Amino acid sequence: MAMVNKTHAAWHAVDAAAEGIRRGSLAELFARDPGRAERFTTSAAGLLFDYSKQFATTDVVERLVALAEAAGLPDRIEAMFRGDRINTTEQRPVLHVALRAPRDAVIEVDGRNVVPDVHDVLERMAAFAREIRSGTWRGASGKPIRAVVNIGIGGSDLGPAMAYEALRFHADRGIEFRFVSNVDGTDFAEAVLDLDPSDTLFIVSSKTFTTIETMTNARTAREWILAASGGDATAVARHFVAVSTNASEVARFGIDTGNMFGFWDWVGGRYSMGSAIGLSTMIAIGPEAFHDMLAGSRAVDEHFRTAPLAANIPALHGLLTVFNASLLGHATAAVLPYDQYLRRFPAYLQQLTMESNGKRVRLDGSPVESPTGPVVWGEPGTNGQHSFYQLLHQGTVVVPCDFIGCLRPLHEFGQHHAILMANMIAQAEALAFGKPAAAVAAEGVSPELVPHRTFPGNRPSSTILVDQLTPRALGTLVALYEHSVFTQGVVWGINSFDQWGVELGKVLAQRIIPELESPTEPVLGHDASTNALIRRVRRARSGGSTDPS
Ligand code: F6P
């Protein structure tokens, strides 16, 4: 497999182009090339990607494409779609694309075509979703389900929680949906505060079914159901279903595996919202709309697999992310959806991007020589404008931004949508072109205020447009970012599909839990700070001082 490091000619070529970019400005790029907006806008699969306000030139794009080719991106795309074990540190294929493959596709893992398995689970999910939606499925006391609570964390929470918010407009409003993820008991307590156990269904979602937060919440939920049913253990079967790859742990927990919806170890947690992990989404929006979401992702999959890199939206998005992070040194990137329904999209992308590409060694274990995945963050517009956009416009760090907008609103009230879109477009314009001191002074601003009211501009952004926030559109947005992340990982030569970085903290917590709970004073062998913190929490737990000082 090709590995491109800093000494590679293709990297040098991009670096040289970046050098020129650092000396130039977006205003000059637009002035030099009247066709720029058109040249650097690409449409496919219902997505429009305008990257003309990035530091892209024909030369830069050509060099980035050459870099991707040198890193073997076209082969790596094929390897992923073919089901090769590209997640080498876990020896697994990476096949979220199989979750949305058409019924007649053939994708083999160990000689077995997995596509029929995918469709079998989708059909079981659909049958179950219809039972819940129609009220045919009854709780232990005979009542139809009125509330669905997904218990999961990370990829078993963020995708479903984001998708529910994003597609709420299309959801059955007769059913209440809640998402419990945090092991902080507050999350569970608040989620069920106004729910009735007799018409509540819990979906325990966990790929491994061993994650401490999820299992702790699931046990508490089981107690909550049992307390309401007078300890009748048969109630569990009517109020709990599981989504997992681990049938034996599901059975051990006490959930009938007949009420389990499976998926496979070749689906990464953060890439799993189109699998059975999306059960809550399917119950909310119905099986047909869920299939529309998958169809949107599939359209982007096909585009990613077949379009030339220079006209390939996820590849271009990924290459520009590499350019911004590694070559121009921008350590963070903001995602700014101008659609209130997408308010959880940045949180969802934080796991997708940072758990995937927050890596410092390459596939062969050697250190990556450039910065890798940027810190991704964001909030919906226009709210963010009244919060952190000050820094975006006049701060000392440059934050490349993705603006995401929908051409048609789901709620048509007077001027709302025009104001929303005007703001999105204006922000990208202001970031790119700013307001020079001379223009500020020409407005009669007093000289001492001119520096304060000057906008440097030259801050890159992309604008991504969809027609309307439909299930299909959401599927396209998700696949765009999934494949962008993949593109970045290939160029950096890292494994975007493992997450060893989350392990150490989990292991240390397992050691500290008994130290906090021990009835006798434990011998602590941590550093002085950790020991002192443990003693403080122990003191408060045992009724001693709760004054943290
Ligand atoms: O802690 C990280 C992680 O392993 C994520 O990658 C995953 O999405 C999450 O935990 C939840 O894991 P599970 O679905 O196995 O409960």
Coordinates of C-alpha atoms and ligand atoms in Angstrom, one line a residue:
M1 CA 0.0 0.0 0.0
A2 CA 1.2 3.5 -0.9
M3 CA 2.3 5.7 2.0
V4 CA 2.9 9.3 1.4
N5 CA 5.1 11.1 3.9
K6 CA 6.5 14.6 4.0
T7 CA 9.5 13.7 1.8
H8 CA 7.2 12.4 -1.0
A9 CA 7.2 14.5 -4.1
A10 CA 3.4 14.7 -4.1
W11 CA 3.5 16.1 -0.6
H12 CA 6.2 18.6 -1.5
A13 CA 4.1 19.7 -4.5
V14 CA 1.1 20.5 -2.3
D15 CA 3.3 22.2 0.3
A16 CA 4.8 24.4 -2.4
A17 CA 1.3 25.3 -3.5
A18 CA 0.4 26.1 0.1
E19 CA 3.4 28.4 0.3
G20 CA 1.9 30.5 -2.6
I21 CA -1.5 30.4 -0.9
R22 CA -0.2 31.7 2.4
R23 CA 1.0 34.8 0.6
G24 CA -2.2 35.4 -1.4
S25 CA -5.8 36.2 -0.5
L26 CA -9.2 34.9 -1.4
A27 CA -10.1 38.4 -2.7
E28 CA -7.3 38.1 -5.2
L29 CA -8.3 34.6 -6.3
F30 CA -11.8 35.9 -7.0
A31 CA -10.6 39.0 -8.7
R32 CA -8.3 37.0 -11.0
D33 CA -10.9 34.4 -12.0
P34 CA -14.4 35.5 -12.8
G35 CA -15.4 31.8 -13.3
R36 CA -14.2 30.8 -9.9
A37 CA -17.5 30.3 -8.2
E38 CA -18.6 27.9 -11.0
R39 CA -15.3 26.2 -11.4
F40 CA -15.1 25.3 -7.7
T41 CA -18.7 24.2 -7.2
T42 CA -19.6 20.6 -7.7
S43 CA -23.0 18.9 -7.5
A44 CA -23.9 15.3 -7.2
A45 CA -26.5 13.0 -5.5
G46 CA -28.6 16.0 -4.5
L47 CA -25.6 17.8 -2.8
L48 CA -24.1 21.0 -3.9
F49 CA -20.5 21.7 -2.7
D50 CA -19.2 25.2 -3.2
Y51 CA -15.6 25.3 -2.2
S52 CA -14.7 28.4 -4.1
K53 CA -14.1 30.2 -0.8
Q54 CA -11.5 27.7 0.2
F55 CA -7.9 28.3 -0.9
A56 CA -8.4 26.1 -4.0
T57 CA -6.9 26.9 -7.3
T58 CA -6.9 24.6 -10.3
D59 CA -3.2 24.0 -9.5
V60 CA -3.9 23.3 -5.8
V61 CA -6.8 20.9 -6.7
E62 CA -4.6 19.1 -9.2
R63 CA -1.8 18.7 -6.7
L64 CA -4.2 17.5 -4.0
V65 CA -5.7 15.0 -6.4
A66 CA -2.1 13.8 -7.3
L67 CA -1.4 13.5 -3.6
A68 CA -4.6 11.4 -3.1
E69 CA -3.5 9.2 -6.1
A70 CA 0.0 8.8 -4.7
A71 CA -1.6 7.7 -1.4
G72 CA -3.6 5.2 -3.3
L73 CA -7.0 6.6 -2.7
P74 CA -8.7 5.0 -5.7
D75 CA -7.4 1.5 -4.7
R76 CA -8.3 2.1 -1.1
I77 CA -11.9 3.1 -2.1
E78 CA -12.2 -0.2 -4.0
A79 CA -10.7 -2.1 -1.1
M80 CA -13.3 -0.7 1.3
F81 CA -16.2 -1.4 -1.1
R82 CA -14.9 -4.9 -1.8
G83 CA -14.8 -5.8 1.9
D84 CA -11.0 -6.1 2.3
R85 CA -9.8 -6.0 5.9
I86 CA -8.7 -2.4 5.7
N87 CA -9.1 -1.9 9.5
T88 CA -5.8 -3.6 9.9
T89 CA -5.3 -3.1 13.7
E90 CA -8.5 -5.0 14.3
Q91 CA -8.4 -7.2 11.2
R92 CA -11.8 -6.2 10.1
P93 CA -13.5 -5.1 6.9
V94 CA -15.1 -1.6 6.9
L95 CA -18.5 -2.0 5.3
H96 CA -20.9 0.6 6.3
V97 CA -21.5 0.9 2.6
A98 CA -23.0 -2.6 2.7
L99 CA -25.7 -1.3 5.0
R100 CA -27.2 0.6 2.1
A101 CA -26.2 -1.7 -0.8
P102 CA -29.0 -2.7 -3.1
R103 CA -30.6 -6.1 -2.5
D104 CA -28.9 -7.6 -5.6
A105 CA -25.4 -6.4 -4.7
V106 CA -22.8 -9.0 -3.7
I107 CA -20.3 -8.0 -1.0
E108 CA -18.4 -10.9 0.5
V109 CA -16.8 -11.3 3.9
D110 CA -15.0 -14.6 4.4
G111 CA -16.8 -16.0 1.3
R112 CA -20.3 -15.0 2.5
N113 CA -22.4 -12.4 0.8
V114 CA -23.4 -10.1 3.6
V115 CA -26.0 -8.1 1.6
P116 CA -28.9 -10.6 2.2
D117 CA -28.1 -10.5 5.9
V118 CA -28.3 -6.7 5.9
H119 CA -31.7 -6.9 4.2
D120 CA -33.0 -9.6 6.5
V121 CA -32.3 -7.4 9.5
L122 CA -33.8 -4.3 7.8
E123 CA -37.0 -6.4 7.2
R124 CA -37.1 -7.5 10.8
M125 CA -36.6 -3.9 11.9
A126 CA -39.4 -2.8 9.6
A127 CA -41.8 -5.4 10.9
F128 CA -41.0 -4.4 14.5
A129 CA -41.2 -0.6 13.7
R130 CA -44.6 -1.2 12.1
E131 CA -45.8 -3.0 15.2
I132 CA -44.8 -0.2 17.4
R133 CA -46.1 2.5 15.1
S134 CA -49.5 0.8 14.7
G135 CA -49.9 0.0 18.4
T136 CA -49.9 -3.7 17.7
W137 CA -47.0 -4.3 20.0
R138 CA -48.2 -4.1 23.5
G139 CA -46.5 -3.5 26.8
A140 CA -46.9 -6.1 29.7
S141 CA -50.1 -4.6 30.8
G142 CA -51.6 -4.5 27.3
K143 CA -51.0 -0.8 26.5
P144 CA -49.5 0.3 23.1
I145 CA -46.0 1.9 23.3
R146 CA -46.0 5.7 23.6
A147 CA -42.4 6.3 24.4
V148 CA -39.2 4.8 23.0
V149 CA -36.0 5.3 25.0
N150 CA -32.7 4.5 23.2
I151 CA -30.0 3.6 25.7
G152 CA -26.5 3.7 24.1
I153 CA -23.4 5.9 24.0
G154 CA -21.0 7.1 21.3
G155 CA -22.0 5.6 17.9
S156 CA -24.9 3.8 19.6
D157 CA -26.3 7.2 20.6
L158 CA -25.0 10.1 18.6
G159 CA -26.2 8.9 15.2
P160 CA -29.7 7.9 16.4
A161 CA -30.0 11.0 18.6
M162 CA -28.9 13.3 15.7
A163 CA -31.1 11.5 13.2
Y164 CA -34.2 11.8 15.4
E165 CA -33.6 15.5 15.8
A166 CA -32.8 16.0 12.1
L167 CA -35.8 14.1 10.9
R168 CA -38.3 15.1 13.6
F169 CA -40.4 16.8 11.1
H170 CA -41.0 13.4 9.4
A171 CA -41.5 11.5 12.7
D172 CA -44.6 10.0 14.2
R173 CA -45.5 12.7 16.9
G174 CA -47.7 10.2 18.7
I175 CA -44.5 8.5 20.1
E176 CA -42.1 10.3 22.4
F177 CA -38.4 9.6 21.7
R178 CA -35.7 9.9 24.3
F179 CA -31.9 9.2 24.3
V180 CA -30.0 8.2 27.4
S181 CA -26.3 8.0 27.1
N182 CA -24.4 9.4 30.1
V183 CA -23.7 7.2 33.1
D184 CA -24.6 10.3 35.2
G185 CA -27.9 9.1 36.7
T186 CA -29.3 12.5 35.8
D187 CA -29.6 11.5 32.2
F188 CA -31.8 8.5 32.9
A189 CA -33.8 10.3 35.6
E190 CA -34.7 13.2 33.4
A191 CA -35.4 11.0 30.4
V192 CA -38.0 8.9 32.2
L193 CA -39.3 11.6 34.6
D194 CA -42.6 12.1 32.8
L195 CA -42.8 8.6 31.2
D196 CA -45.1 5.8 32.1
P197 CA -43.3 2.4 32.4
S198 CA -46.4 0.6 31.1
D199 CA -46.1 2.2 27.7
T200 CA -42.3 2.7 27.4
L201 CA -40.0 0.6 25.3
F202 CA -36.2 0.6 25.9
I203 CA -33.9 -0.1 23.0
V204 CA -30.5 -1.1 24.5
S205 CA -28.1 -0.3 21.7
S206 CA -24.5 -1.4 22.1
K207 CA -22.3 -3.1 19.6
T208 CA -20.4 -4.9 22.3
F209 CA -23.1 -5.0 24.9
T210 CA -20.3 -4.5 27.5
T211 CA -20.0 -0.7 27.5
I212 CA -20.2 0.3 31.2
E213 CA -22.4 3.4 30.7
T214 CA -24.9 1.6 28.6
M215 CA -25.1 -1.5 30.7
T216 CA -25.4 0.6 33.9
N217 CA -28.3 2.6 32.3
A218 CA -29.9 -0.6 31.0
R219 CA -29.9 -2.2 34.4
T220 CA -31.5 0.9 36.0
A221 CA -34.1 0.8 33.2
R222 CA -34.8 -2.8 33.9
E223 CA -35.3 -2.0 37.6
W224 CA -37.6 0.8 36.7
I225 CA -39.7 -1.5 34.6
L226 CA -39.7 -4.3 37.1
A227 CA -40.6 -1.9 40.0
A228 CA -43.7 -0.8 38.0
S229 CA -44.7 -4.4 37.1
G230 CA -44.4 -5.7 40.6
G231 CA -41.3 -7.6 39.8
D232 CA -42.9 -9.5 36.9
A233 CA -39.8 -10.6 35.0
T234 CA -41.8 -11.4 31.8
A235 CA -42.3 -7.6 31.5
V236 CA -38.7 -7.3 30.3
A237 CA -39.6 -9.1 27.1
R238 CA -42.4 -6.6 26.3
H239 CA -40.4 -3.5 27.2
F240 CA -36.8 -4.2 26.1
V241 CA -35.2 -4.9 22.8
A242 CA -31.5 -5.0 22.0
V243 CA -29.4 -3.9 19.2
S244 CA -26.0 -5.6 19.2
T245 CA -23.4 -7.8 17.6
N246 CA -23.1 -9.8 20.9
A247 CA -26.0 -12.3 21.2
S248 CA -24.6 -14.1 24.3
E249 CA -24.2 -10.8 26.3
V250 CA -27.8 -9.8 25.2
A251 CA -29.1 -13.1 26.5
R252 CA -27.0 -12.8 29.7
F253 CA -28.7 -9.4 30.4
G254 CA -32.1 -11.1 30.2
I255 CA -33.3 -9.9 26.8
D256 CA -34.7 -12.6 24.6
T257 CA -32.5 -12.8 21.5
G258 CA -35.7 -13.1 19.5
N259 CA -36.0 -9.4 20.4
M260 CA -32.5 -8.6 19.3
F261 CA -31.6 -6.9 16.1
G262 CA -28.1 -7.8 15.0
F263 CA -25.3 -6.1 13.1
W264 CA -21.7 -7.1 12.4
D265 CA -18.2 -6.3 13.5
W266 CA -17.5 -4.8 10.1
V267 CA -19.7 -1.9 11.0
G268 CA -17.8 0.7 13.1
G269 CA -19.9 2.2 15.9
R270 CA -19.6 5.7 14.5
Y271 CA -20.6 4.5 11.1
S272 CA -23.6 2.5 12.3
M273 CA -26.6 4.7 12.1
G274 CA -27.8 2.9 8.9
S275 CA -27.7 -0.5 10.7
A276 CA -30.0 -1.8 13.4
I277 CA -28.5 0.9 15.6
G278 CA -31.0 3.1 13.6
L279 CA -34.0 1.2 15.0
S280 CA -35.2 4.2 16.9
T281 CA -34.9 6.3 13.7
M282 CA -36.9 3.7 11.8
I283 CA -39.6 3.6 14.4
A284 CA -39.8 7.4 14.4
I285 CA -39.9 8.0 10.6
G286 CA -41.2 4.6 9.4
P287 CA -39.4 2.0 7.3
E288 CA -40.0 3.7 3.9
A289 CA -38.4 7.0 5.0
F290 CA -35.5 5.0 6.6
H291 CA -34.9 3.4 3.2
D292 CA -35.0 6.9 1.7
M293 CA -32.2 7.8 4.1
L294 CA -30.2 4.8 3.1
A295 CA -30.8 5.6 -0.6
G296 CA -29.4 9.1 -0.1
S297 CA -26.2 7.6 1.4
R298 CA -26.1 5.0 -1.4
A299 CA -26.2 7.8 -4.0
V300 CA -23.2 9.4 -2.4
D301 CA -21.4 6.0 -2.1
E302 CA -21.8 5.5 -5.8
H303 CA -20.6 9.0 -6.5
F304 CA -17.6 8.5 -4.3
R305 CA -16.8 5.2 -5.9
T306 CA -17.1 6.3 -9.5
A307 CA -16.6 10.1 -9.9
P308 CA -13.1 11.3 -10.8
L309 CA -11.4 12.7 -7.8
A310 CA -11.4 16.2 -9.1
A311 CA -15.2 16.2 -9.3
N312 CA -15.8 13.9 -6.3
I313 CA -17.4 15.8 -3.5
P314 CA -16.4 13.6 -0.5
A315 CA -12.8 13.3 -1.9
L316 CA -12.5 17.1 -2.5
H317 CA -14.0 17.8 1.0
G318 CA -11.5 15.4 2.5
L319 CA -8.5 16.8 0.5
L320 CA -9.4 20.3 1.5
T321 CA -9.6 19.3 5.1
V322 CA -6.1 17.8 4.8
F323 CA -4.9 21.0 3.1
N324 CA -6.3 23.2 5.8
A325 CA -5.2 21.0 8.7
S326 CA -1.8 19.8 7.6
L327 CA -0.6 22.3 5.1
L328 CA -2.1 25.6 6.3
G329 CA -2.0 24.6 9.9
H330 CA -5.6 25.2 10.9
A331 CA -6.0 22.9 13.9
T332 CA -9.8 23.2 14.2
A333 CA -12.8 23.2 11.8
A334 CA -16.3 24.4 12.4
V335 CA -19.5 22.8 11.1
L336 CA -22.3 25.4 11.0
P337 CA -25.7 24.0 10.0
Y338 CA -28.2 26.7 9.1
D339 CA -31.1 24.4 10.0
Q340 CA -32.3 24.0 13.5
Y341 CA -33.2 20.4 12.9
L342 CA -29.4 19.8 12.3
R343 CA -28.5 21.1 15.8
R344 CA -27.0 17.8 16.8
F345 CA -25.1 17.3 13.6
P346 CA -21.8 18.9 14.9
A347 CA -21.9 16.6 17.9
Y348 CA -22.4 13.6 15.7
L349 CA -19.6 14.7 13.5
Q350 CA -17.3 15.1 16.5
Q351 CA -17.2 11.4 17.0
L352 CA -17.2 10.5 13.3
T353 CA -14.3 12.8 12.5
M354 CA -12.2 12.9 15.7
E355 CA -12.5 9.2 16.8
S356 CA -11.6 8.3 13.2
N357 CA -8.8 10.7 12.5
G358 CA -7.5 11.7 15.9
K359 CA -4.5 9.5 15.3
R360 CA -0.7 10.1 15.5
V361 CA 0.7 7.0 13.9
R362 CA 0.4 5.5 10.5
L363 CA -0.8 2.1 9.5
D364 CA 2.8 0.8 9.8
G365 CA 3.2 2.3 13.3
S366 CA 5.5 5.1 12.2
P367 CA 4.6 8.7 13.4
V368 CA 2.6 10.9 11.1
E369 CA 4.7 13.9 10.4
S370 CA 2.0 16.5 9.9
P371 CA -1.1 17.4 12.0
T372 CA -4.0 15.0 11.4
G373 CA -7.6 15.4 12.2
P374 CA -8.7 18.9 13.3
V375 CA -10.8 19.5 16.3
V376 CA -14.3 19.7 14.9
W377 CA -17.0 21.7 16.6
G378 CA -20.0 23.8 15.8
E379 CA -23.5 25.0 16.6
P380 CA -26.4 25.9 14.3
G381 CA -26.7 29.3 12.7
T382 CA -27.8 31.8 13.4
N383 CA -27.3 31.1 17.1
G384 CA -23.5 30.7 16.8
Q385 CA -23.3 34.2 15.3
H386 CA -24.3 35.7 18.6
S387 CA -21.8 33.6 20.4
F388 CA -18.5 32.5 19.0
Y389 CA -18.5 34.0 15.5
Q390 CA -16.6 37.0 16.9
L391 CA -13.6 34.7 17.1
L392 CA -14.2 33.3 13.6
H393 CA -14.1 36.9 12.2
Q394 CA -11.5 38.7 14.3
G395 CA -9.7 36.1 16.4
T396 CA -6.1 35.1 16.0
V397 CA -6.8 31.6 14.9
V398 CA -8.3 30.8 11.5
V399 CA -11.1 28.3 11.6
P400 CA -12.2 26.8 8.3
C401 CA -16.0 26.5 8.3
D402 CA -18.6 24.3 6.6
F403 CA -21.9 26.1 6.2
I404 CA -24.8 23.7 5.6
G405 CA -28.0 25.0 4.3
C406 CA -31.4 23.8 2.9
L407 CA -32.9 25.6 -0.1
R408 CA -36.4 25.0 1.0
P409 CA -37.6 25.3 4.6
L410 CA -39.7 22.7 6.4
H411 CA -41.6 25.5 8.1
E412 CA -42.6 28.5 6.0
F413 CA -43.2 31.5 8.2
G414 CA -42.9 34.9 6.7
Q415 CA -39.4 36.1 6.3
H416 CA -37.7 33.4 8.5
H417 CA -36.1 31.3 5.8
A418 CA -34.9 34.4 3.8
I419 CA -33.3 35.8 6.9
L420 CA -31.7 32.5 7.8
M421 CA -30.2 32.0 4.3
A422 CA -29.1 35.6 4.0
N423 CA -27.2 35.2 7.3
M424 CA -25.5 32.0 6.1
I425 CA -24.4 33.5 2.8
A426 CA -23.3 36.7 4.5
Q427 CA -21.2 35.0 7.0
A428 CA -19.2 33.1 4.4
E429 CA -18.8 36.4 2.4
A430 CA -17.6 38.3 5.5
L431 CA -15.2 35.5 6.5
A432 CA -13.7 35.4 3.0
F433 CA -13.4 39.1 2.1
G434 CA -13.6 40.9 5.5
K435 CA -13.6 44.7 5.6
P436 CA -10.3 46.4 5.2
A437 CA -9.2 49.3 7.4
A438 CA -9.5 51.7 4.5
A439 CA -13.2 50.8 4.0
V440 CA -13.8 51.3 7.7
A441 CA -12.1 54.6 7.8
A442 CA -14.0 55.8 4.7
E443 CA -17.2 55.4 6.6
G444 CA -16.0 58.1 9.0
V445 CA -15.1 55.8 11.9
S446 CA -12.8 57.5 14.3
P447 CA -9.2 56.4 13.8
E448 CA -8.8 54.8 17.2
L449 CA -11.7 52.5 16.5
V450 CA -10.6 51.6 12.9
P451 CA -8.5 48.5 14.0
H452 CA -11.3 47.3 16.2
R453 CA -13.8 47.4 13.4
T454 CA -11.6 46.0 10.7
F455 CA -12.2 42.4 9.5
P456 CA -9.1 40.7 8.1
G457 CA -11.1 38.3 5.9
N458 CA -9.2 35.5 4.1
R459 CA -10.9 32.9 6.2
P460 CA -11.8 29.8 4.2
S461 CA -15.2 28.2 4.2
S462 CA -17.3 25.7 2.1
T463 CA -21.0 25.9 1.6
I464 CA -23.0 22.7 1.3
L465 CA -26.6 22.9 0.1
V466 CA -29.3 20.3 0.0
D467 CA -32.8 20.9 -1.4
Q468 CA -34.7 20.2 1.8
L469 CA -34.0 18.3 5.0
T470 CA -35.6 15.0 4.0
P471 CA -34.4 11.6 5.1
R472 CA -32.7 11.2 1.8
A473 CA -30.9 14.5 2.2
L474 CA -29.7 13.5 5.7
G475 CA -28.4 10.2 4.2
T476 CA -26.3 12.2 1.7
L477 CA -24.8 14.5 4.3
V478 CA -23.8 11.6 6.5
A479 CA -22.2 9.7 3.6
L480 CA -20.4 12.9 2.5
Y481 CA -18.7 13.2 5.8
E482 CA -18.0 9.5 6.2
H483 CA -16.2 9.4 2.9
S484 CA -14.4 12.7 3.5
V485 CA -13.1 11.2 6.8
F486 CA -11.9 8.1 4.8
T487 CA -10.2 10.3 2.2
Q488 CA -8.3 12.2 4.9
G489 CA -7.3 9.0 6.7
V490 CA -5.9 7.5 3.4
V491 CA -3.8 10.6 2.7
W492 CA -2.4 10.7 6.3
G493 CA -1.8 6.9 6.0
I494 CA -3.7 6.3 9.3
N495 CA -6.4 3.8 10.3
S496 CA -9.6 5.8 10.5
F497 CA -11.5 2.7 11.9
D498 CA -10.0 1.8 15.2
Q499 CA -10.2 3.8 18.5
W500 CA -7.5 2.6 20.8
G501 CA -7.3 6.1 22.3
V502 CA -10.5 5.6 24.3
E503 CA -9.1 2.5 26.1
L504 CA -6.7 3.8 28.7
G505 CA -9.2 6.0 30.5
K506 CA -11.7 3.2 30.6
V507 CA -9.2 0.9 32.2
L508 CA -8.1 3.4 34.8
A509 CA -11.7 4.1 35.7
Q510 CA -12.3 0.4 36.3
R511 CA -9.5 0.6 38.9
I512 CA -10.8 3.8 40.5
I513 CA -14.5 2.6 40.9
P514 CA -13.7 0.1 43.6
E515 CA -11.4 2.6 45.3
L516 CA -14.3 5.0 45.5
E517 CA -16.7 2.4 46.7
S518 CA -14.5 0.5 49.1
P519 CA -16.0 0.6 52.7
T520 CA -12.4 0.6 54.1
E521 CA -9.8 3.1 53.2
P522 CA -8.0 1.7 50.2
V523 CA -4.3 1.9 49.6
L524 CA -4.0 4.3 46.7
G525 CA -1.1 3.9 44.3
H526 CA -1.8 6.7 41.8
D527 CA 0.0 10.0 41.5
A528 CA -0.5 12.6 44.3
S529 CA -3.2 14.6 42.4
T530 CA -5.3 11.5 41.5
N531 CA -5.0 10.1 45.1
A532 CA -6.2 13.4 46.5
L533 CA -9.1 13.6 44.2
I534 CA -10.2 10.1 45.1
R535 CA -9.9 10.9 48.8
R536 CA -12.0 14.0 48.3
V537 CA -14.8 12.1 46.5
R538 CA -14.7 9.3 49.1
R539 CA -15.0 11.8 51.9
A540 CA -18.1 13.4 50.3
R541 CA -19.6 9.9 49.5
S542 CA -19.3 8.8 53.1
G543 CA -21.1 11.8 54.5
G544 CA -18.0 13.8 55.2
S545 CA -17.1 17.2 53.9
T546 CA -18.7 18.1 50.5
D547 CA -16.8 21.3 50.4
P548 CA -14.5 20.7 47.4
S549 CA -11.9 23.1 48.7
Ligands
F6P1 O1 -15.6 4.3 23.7 C1 -15.7 4.4 22.3 C2 -16.7 3.4 21.7 O2 -16.1 2.2 21.6 C3 -17.2 4.0 20.4 O3 -16.3 3.7 19.4 C4 -18.5 3.3 20.3 O4 -19.3 4.0 19.4 C5 -19.0 3.5 21.8 O5 -17.8 3.3 22.5 C6 -20.1 2.6 22.2 O6 -19.8 1.2 22.0 P1 -20.9 0.1 22.1 O7 -21.8 0.3 20.9 O8 -20.1 -1.2 22.0 O9 -21.6 0.2 23.4

